[in-house]
């Protein structure tokens, strides 16, 4: 039951690690502007992808992502 969820979340690990590398570098160089330039577009992309992948508000058909099909079984009891 956890494997489909892990498979859905695994591709997000690489961008997360890359962001941490850039964050540590910019903090060390005392130049946080690059961090802001990465964070704002990534938040906007995340909002857009969440809107498209959720079946209710966007009007699009449900995606094939296992995390967006239905709520987890433990949340309904």
Short mmCIF file of N, CA, C and O in Angstrom, two decimals:
data_model
loop_
_atom_site.label_atom_id
_atom_site.label_comp_id
_atom_site.label_asym_id
_atom_site.label_seq_id
_atom_site.Cartn_x
_atom_site.Cartn_y
_atom_site.Cartn_z
N UNK A 1 0.82 -1.18 0.00
CA UNK A 1 0.00 0.00 0.00
C UNK A 1 0.87 1.26 0.00
O UNK A 1 0.50 2.26 -0.59
N UNK A 2 2.02 1.22 0.60
CA UNK A 2 2.88 2.40 0.65
C UNK A 2 3.73 2.56 -0.61
O UNK A 2 4.18 3.67 -0.90
N UNK A 3 3.93 1.50 -1.37
CA UNK A 3 4.80 1.58 -2.54
C UNK A 3 4.29 2.54 -3.61
O UNK A 3 5.09 3.30 -4.17
N UNK A 4 2.98 2.57 -3.95
CA UNK A 4 2.55 3.56 -4.94
C UNK A 4 2.79 5.00 -4.48
O UNK A 4 3.15 5.87 -5.29
N UNK A 5 2.60 5.24 -3.21
CA UNK A 5 2.82 6.59 -2.69
C UNK A 5 4.30 6.95 -2.73
O UNK A 5 4.66 8.07 -3.10
N UNK A 6 5.16 6.02 -2.37
CA UNK A 6 6.60 6.26 -2.43
C UNK A 6 7.05 6.49 -3.87
O UNK A 6 7.89 7.35 -4.13
N UNK A 7 6.49 5.73 -4.80
CA UNK A 7 6.83 5.91 -6.20
C UNK A 7 6.37 7.27 -6.71
O UNK A 7 7.02 7.89 -7.54
N UNK A 8 5.24 7.77 -6.20
CA UNK A 8 4.74 9.08 -6.60
C UNK A 8 5.59 10.20 -6.01
O UNK A 8 5.76 11.25 -6.63
N UNK A 9 6.13 10.01 -4.82
CA UNK A 9 6.91 11.05 -4.15
C UNK A 9 8.39 11.04 -4.51
O UNK A 9 9.07 12.05 -4.36
N UNK A 10 8.91 9.93 -5.00
CA UNK A 10 10.34 9.78 -5.25
C UNK A 10 10.91 10.81 -6.24
O UNK A 10 12.00 11.33 -6.01
N UNK A 11 10.23 11.14 -7.34
CA UNK A 11 10.82 12.13 -8.26
C UNK A 11 11.01 13.51 -7.63
O UNK A 11 11.83 14.29 -8.11
N UNK A 12 10.30 13.83 -6.59
CA UNK A 12 10.46 15.12 -5.94
C UNK A 12 11.68 15.22 -5.06
O UNK A 12 12.03 16.31 -4.59
N UNK A 13 12.37 14.13 -4.85
CA UNK A 13 13.55 14.15 -3.98
C UNK A 13 14.72 14.88 -4.63
O UNK A 13 15.43 15.63 -3.96
N UNK A 14 14.91 14.71 -5.92
CA UNK A 14 16.04 15.34 -6.61
C UNK A 14 15.92 16.88 -6.58
O UNK A 14 16.88 17.55 -6.22
N UNK A 15 14.75 17.46 -6.95
CA UNK A 15 14.66 18.92 -6.84
C UNK A 15 14.81 19.42 -5.40
O UNK A 15 15.37 20.49 -5.18
N UNK A 16 14.36 18.64 -4.44
CA UNK A 16 14.50 19.04 -3.05
C UNK A 16 15.98 19.09 -2.64
O UNK A 16 16.41 20.05 -1.99
N UNK A 17 16.73 18.09 -3.03
CA UNK A 17 18.15 18.08 -2.71
C UNK A 17 18.89 19.20 -3.44
O UNK A 17 19.78 19.84 -2.89
N UNK A 18 18.51 19.47 -4.69
CA UNK A 18 19.14 20.56 -5.44
C UNK A 18 18.85 21.90 -4.77
O UNK A 18 19.73 22.76 -4.67
N UNK A 19 17.62 22.09 -4.32
CA UNK A 19 17.28 23.32 -3.62
C UNK A 19 18.12 23.48 -2.35
O UNK A 19 18.58 24.57 -2.04
N UNK A 20 18.34 22.40 -1.63
CA UNK A 20 19.15 22.48 -0.41
C UNK A 20 20.59 22.86 -0.73
O UNK A 20 21.21 23.63 0.02
N UNK A 21 21.11 22.35 -1.83
CA UNK A 21 22.48 22.71 -2.24
C UNK A 21 22.56 24.20 -2.54
O UNK A 21 23.47 24.90 -2.07
N UNK A 22 21.60 24.70 -3.32
CA UNK A 22 21.61 26.13 -3.67
C UNK A 22 21.41 26.98 -2.42
O UNK A 22 22.05 28.02 -2.25
N UNK A 23 20.54 26.54 -1.52
CA UNK A 23 20.28 27.30 -0.30
C UNK A 23 21.54 27.40 0.57
O UNK A 23 21.89 28.48 1.06
N UNK A 24 22.21 26.28 0.76
CA UNK A 24 23.42 26.30 1.58
C UNK A 24 24.51 27.18 0.94
O UNK A 24 25.22 27.90 1.63
N UNK A 25 24.61 27.12 -0.38
CA UNK A 25 25.60 27.94 -1.08
C UNK A 25 25.29 29.42 -0.92
O UNK A 25 26.18 30.22 -0.63
N UNK A 26 24.04 29.81 -1.13
CA UNK A 26 23.70 31.23 -1.04
C UNK A 26 23.81 31.76 0.38
O UNK A 26 24.19 32.91 0.57
N UNK A 27 23.49 30.96 1.35
CA UNK A 27 23.65 31.39 2.74
C UNK A 27 25.13 31.57 3.06
O UNK A 27 25.52 32.53 3.71
N UNK A 28 25.94 30.65 2.57
CA UNK A 28 27.38 30.75 2.80
C UNK A 28 28.00 31.97 2.11
O UNK A 28 28.91 32.59 2.64
N UNK A 29 27.49 32.32 0.96
CA UNK A 29 28.01 33.48 0.22
C UNK A 29 27.32 34.78 0.63
O UNK A 29 27.67 35.85 0.13
N UNK A 30 26.34 34.69 1.51
CA UNK A 30 25.58 35.84 2.00
C UNK A 30 24.89 36.59 0.86
O UNK A 30 24.89 37.81 0.81
N UNK A 31 24.29 35.82 -0.06
CA UNK A 31 23.54 36.38 -1.19
C UNK A 31 22.21 35.65 -1.31
O UNK A 31 22.05 34.76 -2.14
N UNK A 32 21.22 36.03 -0.51
CA UNK A 32 19.95 35.30 -0.52
C UNK A 32 19.03 35.63 -1.70
O UNK A 32 17.97 35.06 -1.82
N UNK A 33 19.43 36.55 -2.58
CA UNK A 33 18.57 36.91 -3.71
C UNK A 33 18.32 35.70 -4.62
O UNK A 33 17.21 35.51 -5.12
N UNK A 34 19.35 34.90 -4.86
CA UNK A 34 19.18 33.71 -5.71
C UNK A 34 18.18 32.74 -5.10
O UNK A 34 17.39 32.11 -5.82
N UNK A 35 18.19 32.64 -3.80
CA UNK A 35 17.23 31.76 -3.11
C UNK A 35 15.80 32.25 -3.33
O UNK A 35 14.90 31.45 -3.59
N UNK A 36 15.60 33.54 -3.27
CA UNK A 36 14.28 34.11 -3.51
C UNK A 36 13.84 33.89 -4.96
O UNK A 36 12.68 33.58 -5.22
N UNK A 37 14.78 34.01 -5.90
CA UNK A 37 14.46 33.80 -7.31
C UNK A 37 14.13 32.34 -7.62
O UNK A 37 13.47 32.06 -8.62
N UNK A 38 14.56 31.43 -6.81
CA UNK A 38 14.22 30.02 -6.98
C UNK A 38 12.91 29.71 -6.26
O UNK A 38 12.06 28.98 -6.77
N UNK A 39 12.71 30.25 -5.08
CA UNK A 39 11.55 29.92 -4.25
C UNK A 39 10.24 30.42 -4.86
O UNK A 39 9.26 29.67 -4.91
N UNK A 40 10.20 31.65 -5.31
CA UNK A 40 8.93 32.21 -5.81
C UNK A 40 8.42 31.45 -7.03
O UNK A 40 7.25 31.03 -7.04
N UNK A 41 9.22 31.18 -8.07
CA UNK A 41 8.68 30.40 -9.20
C UNK A 41 8.30 28.98 -8.81
O UNK A 41 7.32 28.43 -9.31
N UNK A 42 9.07 28.37 -7.90
CA UNK A 42 8.73 27.00 -7.51
C UNK A 42 7.41 26.94 -6.75
O UNK A 42 6.64 25.98 -6.90
N UNK A 43 7.12 27.94 -5.94
CA UNK A 43 5.84 27.98 -5.24
C UNK A 43 4.70 28.16 -6.25
O UNK A 43 3.66 27.51 -6.16
N UNK A 44 4.89 29.03 -7.24
CA UNK A 44 3.86 29.24 -8.26
C UNK A 44 3.64 27.98 -9.10
O UNK A 44 2.49 27.63 -9.42
N UNK A 45 4.71 27.28 -9.44
CA UNK A 45 4.57 26.02 -10.18
C UNK A 45 3.85 25.00 -9.33
O UNK A 45 2.98 24.27 -9.82
N UNK A 46 4.16 24.94 -8.05
CA UNK A 46 3.51 24.00 -7.15
C UNK A 46 2.01 24.29 -7.05
O UNK A 46 1.19 23.37 -7.07
N UNK A 47 1.64 25.55 -6.95
CA UNK A 47 0.23 25.91 -6.89
C UNK A 47 -0.48 25.47 -8.17
O UNK A 47 -1.57 24.89 -8.12
N UNK A 48 0.14 25.73 -9.31
CA UNK A 48 -0.47 25.34 -10.58
C UNK A 48 -0.62 23.84 -10.73
O UNK A 48 -1.67 23.34 -11.16
N UNK A 49 0.41 23.08 -10.37
CA UNK A 49 0.33 21.63 -10.47
C UNK A 49 -0.68 21.05 -9.49
O UNK A 49 -1.37 20.08 -9.81
N UNK A 50 -0.79 21.62 -8.31
CA UNK A 50 -1.80 21.16 -7.36
C UNK A 50 -3.20 21.42 -7.88
O UNK A 50 -4.10 20.61 -7.73
N UNK A 51 -3.39 22.57 -8.53
CA UNK A 51 -4.70 22.92 -9.06
C UNK A 51 -5.09 21.97 -10.19
O UNK A 51 -6.22 21.53 -10.28
N UNK A 52 -4.12 21.63 -11.06
CA UNK A 52 -4.42 20.75 -12.19
C UNK A 52 -4.61 19.31 -11.74
O UNK A 52 -5.48 18.60 -12.26
N UNK A 53 -3.84 18.85 -10.75
CA UNK A 53 -3.92 17.44 -10.36
C UNK A 53 -5.06 17.12 -9.42
O UNK A 53 -5.40 15.96 -9.26
N UNK A 54 -5.67 18.12 -8.80
CA UNK A 54 -6.82 17.82 -7.94
C UNK A 54 -8.07 17.74 -8.83
O UNK A 54 -8.31 18.62 -9.64
N UNK A 55 -8.87 16.69 -8.68
CA UNK A 55 -9.97 16.48 -9.61
C UNK A 55 -11.14 17.44 -9.44
O UNK A 55 -11.85 17.71 -10.39
N UNK A 56 -11.38 17.98 -8.29
CA UNK A 56 -12.60 18.75 -8.06
C UNK A 56 -12.59 20.17 -8.62
O UNK A 56 -13.40 20.47 -9.49
N UNK A 57 -11.72 21.06 -8.19
CA UNK A 57 -11.90 22.46 -8.58
C UNK A 57 -11.50 22.80 -10.01
O UNK A 57 -11.99 23.76 -10.58
N UNK A 58 -10.62 22.03 -10.62
CA UNK A 58 -10.08 22.44 -11.91
C UNK A 58 -10.95 22.05 -13.09
O UNK A 58 -10.84 22.64 -14.15
N UNK A 59 -11.79 21.04 -12.94
CA UNK A 59 -12.61 20.59 -14.06
C UNK A 59 -11.90 19.59 -14.95
O UNK A 59 -12.51 19.03 -15.86
N UNK A 60 -10.62 19.35 -14.72
CA UNK A 60 -9.89 18.36 -15.51
C UNK A 60 -10.22 16.97 -14.98
O UNK A 60 -10.58 16.80 -13.81
N UNK A 61 -10.08 15.93 -15.79
CA UNK A 61 -10.29 14.57 -15.28
C UNK A 61 -9.20 14.21 -14.27
O UNK A 61 -8.11 14.78 -14.30
N UNK A 62 -9.48 13.29 -13.36
CA UNK A 62 -8.47 12.90 -12.37
C UNK A 62 -7.21 12.37 -13.05
O UNK A 62 -7.28 11.70 -14.08
N UNK A 63 -6.08 12.69 -12.49
CA UNK A 63 -4.81 12.25 -13.07
C UNK A 63 -4.52 10.81 -12.66
O UNK A 63 -5.20 10.22 -11.84
N UNK A 64 -3.45 10.26 -13.23
CA UNK A 64 -3.06 8.88 -12.93
C UNK A 64 -2.20 8.79 -11.67
O UNK A 64 -1.77 7.72 -11.29
N UNK A 65 -1.94 9.91 -11.02
CA UNK A 65 -1.12 9.93 -9.81
C UNK A 65 -1.85 9.23 -8.67
O UNK A 65 -2.99 9.59 -8.35
N UNK A 66 -1.25 8.21 -8.04
CA UNK A 66 -1.95 7.49 -6.97
C UNK A 66 -2.30 8.36 -5.78
O UNK A 66 -3.27 8.10 -5.08
N UNK A 67 -1.56 9.44 -5.54
CA UNK A 67 -1.81 10.28 -4.38
C UNK A 67 -3.06 11.13 -4.56
O UNK A 67 -3.63 11.61 -3.59
N UNK A 68 -3.53 11.34 -5.79
CA UNK A 68 -4.65 12.24 -6.00
C UNK A 68 -5.96 11.51 -6.29
O UNK A 68 -6.97 12.14 -6.54
N UNK A 69 -5.96 10.19 -6.28
CA UNK A 69 -7.17 9.44 -6.63
C UNK A 69 -8.23 9.54 -5.55
O UNK A 69 -9.39 9.83 -5.82
N UNK A 70 -7.86 9.25 -4.33
CA UNK A 70 -8.83 9.26 -3.24
C UNK A 70 -8.09 9.50 -1.93
O UNK A 70 -6.88 9.32 -1.87
N UNK A 71 -8.81 9.89 -0.90
CA UNK A 71 -8.13 10.09 0.39
C UNK A 71 -7.63 8.76 0.94
O UNK A 71 -8.16 7.70 0.61
N UNK A 72 -6.59 8.81 1.75
CA UNK A 72 -6.10 7.56 2.34
C UNK A 72 -7.16 6.89 3.20
O UNK A 72 -8.06 7.55 3.74
N UNK A 73 -7.04 5.60 3.32
CA UNK A 73 -8.02 4.83 4.08
C UNK A 73 -8.07 5.26 5.54
O UNK A 73 -9.13 5.32 6.15
N UNK A 74 -6.92 5.64 6.12
CA UNK A 74 -6.90 6.01 7.54
C UNK A 74 -7.60 7.34 7.80
O UNK A 74 -7.94 7.64 8.92
N UNK A 75 -7.80 8.17 6.76
CA UNK A 75 -8.43 9.47 7.01
C UNK A 75 -9.95 9.38 7.07
O UNK A 75 -10.60 10.36 7.39
N UNK A 76 -10.52 8.25 6.74
CA UNK A 76 -11.97 8.13 6.72
C UNK A 76 -12.55 7.47 7.97
O UNK A 76 -13.75 7.35 8.08
N UNK A 77 -11.73 7.04 8.91
CA UNK A 77 -12.30 6.45 10.12
C UNK A 77 -12.02 7.23 11.30
O UNK A 77 -11.78 8.16 11.64
#
